[in-house]
mmCIF file with all atom_site columns, C-alpha atoms in Angstrom:
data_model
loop_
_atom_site.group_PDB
_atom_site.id
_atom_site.type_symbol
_atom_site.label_atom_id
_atom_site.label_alt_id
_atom_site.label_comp_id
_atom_site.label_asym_id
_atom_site.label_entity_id
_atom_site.label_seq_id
_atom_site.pdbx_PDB_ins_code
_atom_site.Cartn_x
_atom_site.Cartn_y
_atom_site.Cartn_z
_atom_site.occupancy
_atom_site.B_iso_or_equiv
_atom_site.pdbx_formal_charge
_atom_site.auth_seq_id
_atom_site.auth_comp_id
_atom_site.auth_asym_id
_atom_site.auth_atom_id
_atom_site.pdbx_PDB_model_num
ATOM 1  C CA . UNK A 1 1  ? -84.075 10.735 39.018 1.00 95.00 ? 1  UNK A CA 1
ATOM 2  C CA . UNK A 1 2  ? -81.599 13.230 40.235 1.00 96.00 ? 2  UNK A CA 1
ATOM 3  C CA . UNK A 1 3  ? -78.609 14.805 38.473 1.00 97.00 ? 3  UNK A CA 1
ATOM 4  C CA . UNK A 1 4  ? -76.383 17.448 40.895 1.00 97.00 ? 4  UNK A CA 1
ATOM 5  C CA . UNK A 1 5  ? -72.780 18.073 39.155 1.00 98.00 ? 5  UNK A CA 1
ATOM 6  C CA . UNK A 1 6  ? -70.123 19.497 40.988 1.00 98.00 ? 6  UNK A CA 1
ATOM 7  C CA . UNK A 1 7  ? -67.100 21.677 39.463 1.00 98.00 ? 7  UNK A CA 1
ATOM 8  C CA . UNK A 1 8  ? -64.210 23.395 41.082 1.00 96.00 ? 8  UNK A CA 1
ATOM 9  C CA . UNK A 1 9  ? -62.123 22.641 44.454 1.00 96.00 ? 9  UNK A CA 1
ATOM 10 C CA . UNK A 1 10 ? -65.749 21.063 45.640 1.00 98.00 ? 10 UNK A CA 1
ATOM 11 C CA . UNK A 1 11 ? -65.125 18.204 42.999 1.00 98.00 ? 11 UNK A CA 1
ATOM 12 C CA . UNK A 1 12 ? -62.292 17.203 44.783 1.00 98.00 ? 12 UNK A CA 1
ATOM 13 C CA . UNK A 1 13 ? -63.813 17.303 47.891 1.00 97.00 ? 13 UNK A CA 1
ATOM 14 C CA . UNK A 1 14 ? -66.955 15.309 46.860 1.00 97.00 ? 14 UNK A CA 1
ATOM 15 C CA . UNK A 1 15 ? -64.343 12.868 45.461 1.00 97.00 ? 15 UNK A CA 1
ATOM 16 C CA . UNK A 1 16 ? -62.652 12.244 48.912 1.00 96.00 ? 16 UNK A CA 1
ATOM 17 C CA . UNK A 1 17 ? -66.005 11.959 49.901 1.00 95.00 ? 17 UNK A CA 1
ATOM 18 C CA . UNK A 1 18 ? -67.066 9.290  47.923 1.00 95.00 ? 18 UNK A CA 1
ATOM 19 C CA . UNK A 1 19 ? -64.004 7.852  47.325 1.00 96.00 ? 19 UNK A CA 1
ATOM 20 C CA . UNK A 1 20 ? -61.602 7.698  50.219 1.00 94.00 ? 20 UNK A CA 1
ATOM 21 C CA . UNK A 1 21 ? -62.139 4.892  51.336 1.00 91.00 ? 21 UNK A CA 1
ATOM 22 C CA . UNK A 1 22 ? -61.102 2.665  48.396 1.00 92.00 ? 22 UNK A CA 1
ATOM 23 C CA . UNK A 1 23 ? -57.708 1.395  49.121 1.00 95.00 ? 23 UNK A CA 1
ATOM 24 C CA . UNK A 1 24 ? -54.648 3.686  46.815 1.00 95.00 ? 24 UNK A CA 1
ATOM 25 C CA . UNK A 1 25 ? -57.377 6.635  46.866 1.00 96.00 ? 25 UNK A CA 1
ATOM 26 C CA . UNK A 1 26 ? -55.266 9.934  45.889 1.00 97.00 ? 26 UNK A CA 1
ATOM 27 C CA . UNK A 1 27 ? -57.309 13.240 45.240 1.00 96.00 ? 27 UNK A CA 1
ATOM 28 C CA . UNK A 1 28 ? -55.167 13.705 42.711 1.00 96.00 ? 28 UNK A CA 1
ATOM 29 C CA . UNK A 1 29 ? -56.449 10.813 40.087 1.00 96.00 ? 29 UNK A CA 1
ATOM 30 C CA . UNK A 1 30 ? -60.153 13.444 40.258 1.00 97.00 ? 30 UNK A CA 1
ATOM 31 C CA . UNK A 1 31 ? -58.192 16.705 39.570 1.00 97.00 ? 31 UNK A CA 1
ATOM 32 C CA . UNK A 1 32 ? -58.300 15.702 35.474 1.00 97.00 ? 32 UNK A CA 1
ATOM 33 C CA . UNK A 1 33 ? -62.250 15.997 35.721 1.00 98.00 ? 33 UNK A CA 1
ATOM 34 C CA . UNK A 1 34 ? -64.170 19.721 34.570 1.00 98.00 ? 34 UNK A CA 1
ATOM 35 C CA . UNK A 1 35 ? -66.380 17.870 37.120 1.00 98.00 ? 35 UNK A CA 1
ATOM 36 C CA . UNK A 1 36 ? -68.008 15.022 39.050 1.00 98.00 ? 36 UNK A CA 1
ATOM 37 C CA . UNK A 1 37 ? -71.564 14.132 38.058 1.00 98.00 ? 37 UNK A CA 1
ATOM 38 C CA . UNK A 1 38 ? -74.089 12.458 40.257 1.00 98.00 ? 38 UNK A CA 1
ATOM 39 C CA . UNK A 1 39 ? -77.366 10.277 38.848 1.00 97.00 ? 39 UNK A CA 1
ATOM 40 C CA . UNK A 1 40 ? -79.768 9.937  42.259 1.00 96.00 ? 40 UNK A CA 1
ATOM 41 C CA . UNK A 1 41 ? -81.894 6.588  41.305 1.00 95.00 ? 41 UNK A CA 1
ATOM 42 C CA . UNK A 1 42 ? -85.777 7.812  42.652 1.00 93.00 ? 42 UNK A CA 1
ATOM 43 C CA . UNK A 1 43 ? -84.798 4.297  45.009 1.00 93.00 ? 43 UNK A CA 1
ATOM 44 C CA . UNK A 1 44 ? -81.387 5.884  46.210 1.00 91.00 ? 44 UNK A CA 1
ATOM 45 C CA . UNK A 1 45 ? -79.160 4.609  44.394 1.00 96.00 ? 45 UNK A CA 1
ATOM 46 C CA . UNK A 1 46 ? -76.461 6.538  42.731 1.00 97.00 ? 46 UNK A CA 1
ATOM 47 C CA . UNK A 1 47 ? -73.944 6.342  40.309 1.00 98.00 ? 47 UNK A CA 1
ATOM 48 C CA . UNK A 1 48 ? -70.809 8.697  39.999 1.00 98.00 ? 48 UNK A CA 1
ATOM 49 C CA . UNK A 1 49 ? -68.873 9.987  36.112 1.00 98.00 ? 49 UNK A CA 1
ATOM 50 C CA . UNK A 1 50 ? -66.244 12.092 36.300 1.00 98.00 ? 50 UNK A CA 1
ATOM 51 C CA . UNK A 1 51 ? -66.938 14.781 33.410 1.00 98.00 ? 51 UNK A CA 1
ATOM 52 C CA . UNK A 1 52 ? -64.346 16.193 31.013 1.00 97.00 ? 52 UNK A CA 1
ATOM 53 C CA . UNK A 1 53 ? -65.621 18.706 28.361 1.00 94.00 ? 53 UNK A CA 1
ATOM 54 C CA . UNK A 1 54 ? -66.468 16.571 25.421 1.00 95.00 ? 54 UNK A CA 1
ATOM 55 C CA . UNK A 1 55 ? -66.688 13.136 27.277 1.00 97.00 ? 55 UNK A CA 1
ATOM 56 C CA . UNK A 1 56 ? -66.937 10.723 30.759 1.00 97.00 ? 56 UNK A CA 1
ATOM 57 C CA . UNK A 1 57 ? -65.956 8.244  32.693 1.00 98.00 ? 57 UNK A CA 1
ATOM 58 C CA . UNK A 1 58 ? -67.606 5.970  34.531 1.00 98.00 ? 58 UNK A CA 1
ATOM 59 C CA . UNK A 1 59 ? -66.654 6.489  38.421 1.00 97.00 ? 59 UNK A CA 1
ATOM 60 C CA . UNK A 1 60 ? -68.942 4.124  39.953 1.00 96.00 ? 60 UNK A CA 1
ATOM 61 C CA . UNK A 1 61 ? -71.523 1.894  38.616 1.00 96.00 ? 61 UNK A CA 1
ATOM 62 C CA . UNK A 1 62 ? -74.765 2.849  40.568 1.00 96.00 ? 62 UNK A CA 1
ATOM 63 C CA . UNK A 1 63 ? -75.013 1.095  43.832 1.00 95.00 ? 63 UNK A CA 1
ATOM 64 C CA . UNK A 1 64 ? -77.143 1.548  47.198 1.00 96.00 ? 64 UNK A CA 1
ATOM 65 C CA . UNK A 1 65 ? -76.038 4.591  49.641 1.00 93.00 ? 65 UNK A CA 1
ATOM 66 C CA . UNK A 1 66 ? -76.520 3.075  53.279 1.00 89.00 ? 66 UNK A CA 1
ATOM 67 C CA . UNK A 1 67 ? -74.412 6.091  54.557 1.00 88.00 ? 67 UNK A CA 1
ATOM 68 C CA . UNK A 1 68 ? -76.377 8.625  52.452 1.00 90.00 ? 68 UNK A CA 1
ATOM 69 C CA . UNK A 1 69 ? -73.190 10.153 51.189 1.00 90.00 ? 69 UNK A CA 1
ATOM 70 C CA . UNK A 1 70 ? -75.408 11.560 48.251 1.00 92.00 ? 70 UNK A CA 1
ATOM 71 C CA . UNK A 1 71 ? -77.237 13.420 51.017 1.00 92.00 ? 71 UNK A CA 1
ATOM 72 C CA . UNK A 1 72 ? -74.009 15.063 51.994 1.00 94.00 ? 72 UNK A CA 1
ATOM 73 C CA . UNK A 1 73 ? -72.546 15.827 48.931 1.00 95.00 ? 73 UNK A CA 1
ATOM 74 C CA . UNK A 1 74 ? -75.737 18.410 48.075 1.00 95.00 ? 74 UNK A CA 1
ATOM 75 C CA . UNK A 1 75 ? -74.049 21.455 50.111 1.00 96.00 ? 75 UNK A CA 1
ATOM 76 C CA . UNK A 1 76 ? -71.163 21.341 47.766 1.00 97.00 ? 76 UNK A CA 1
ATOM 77 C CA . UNK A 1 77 ? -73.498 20.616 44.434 1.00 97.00 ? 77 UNK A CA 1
ATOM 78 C CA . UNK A 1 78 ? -73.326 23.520 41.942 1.00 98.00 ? 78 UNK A CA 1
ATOM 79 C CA . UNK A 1 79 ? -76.228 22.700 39.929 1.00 97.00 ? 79 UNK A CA 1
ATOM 80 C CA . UNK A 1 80 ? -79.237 20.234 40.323 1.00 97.00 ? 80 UNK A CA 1
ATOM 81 C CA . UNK A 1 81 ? -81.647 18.877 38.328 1.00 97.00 ? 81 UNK A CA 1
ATOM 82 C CA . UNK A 1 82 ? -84.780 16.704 38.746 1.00 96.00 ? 82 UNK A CA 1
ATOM 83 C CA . UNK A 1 83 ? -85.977 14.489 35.688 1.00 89.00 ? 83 UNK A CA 1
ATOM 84 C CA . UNK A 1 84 ? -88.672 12.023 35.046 1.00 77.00 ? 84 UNK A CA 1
#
């Protein structure tokens, strides 16, 4: 399993990223998060929490990445970790 979180403007972008599509998206509903945290499945899939200092939310329950949008989001990743 893979854990990248991202923090700062590059939150936001990830979140357009990953998000955009979905039909009322505003940037704006992601700017409340210290940052966006990313859980890599070791069979792809993913799941997204948007992190506040002392707790999360669930973003999006972990589902399949056909368009390896994970893949993209790793330039704008400001820490990564690999666990067992």
């Amino acid at each position: 399993m893979e854990r990248m979180w991202i923090r700062g403007v590059n939150r936001l972008k990830a979140a357009e990223m990953l998000f955009s599509s979905k039909e009322g998206f505003s940037v704006d509903t992601y700017r409340k998060y210290d940052e966006l945290e990313i859980v890599v499945q070791d069979d792809g899939r993913y799941s997204v929490w948007g992190n506040f200092r002392d707790d999360s939310d669930l973003l999006q329950d972990t589902r399949r990445d056909p368009e390896n949008c994970v893949r993209k989001l790793l330039v704008l990743a400001d820490e990564i970790s690999t666990e067992e």
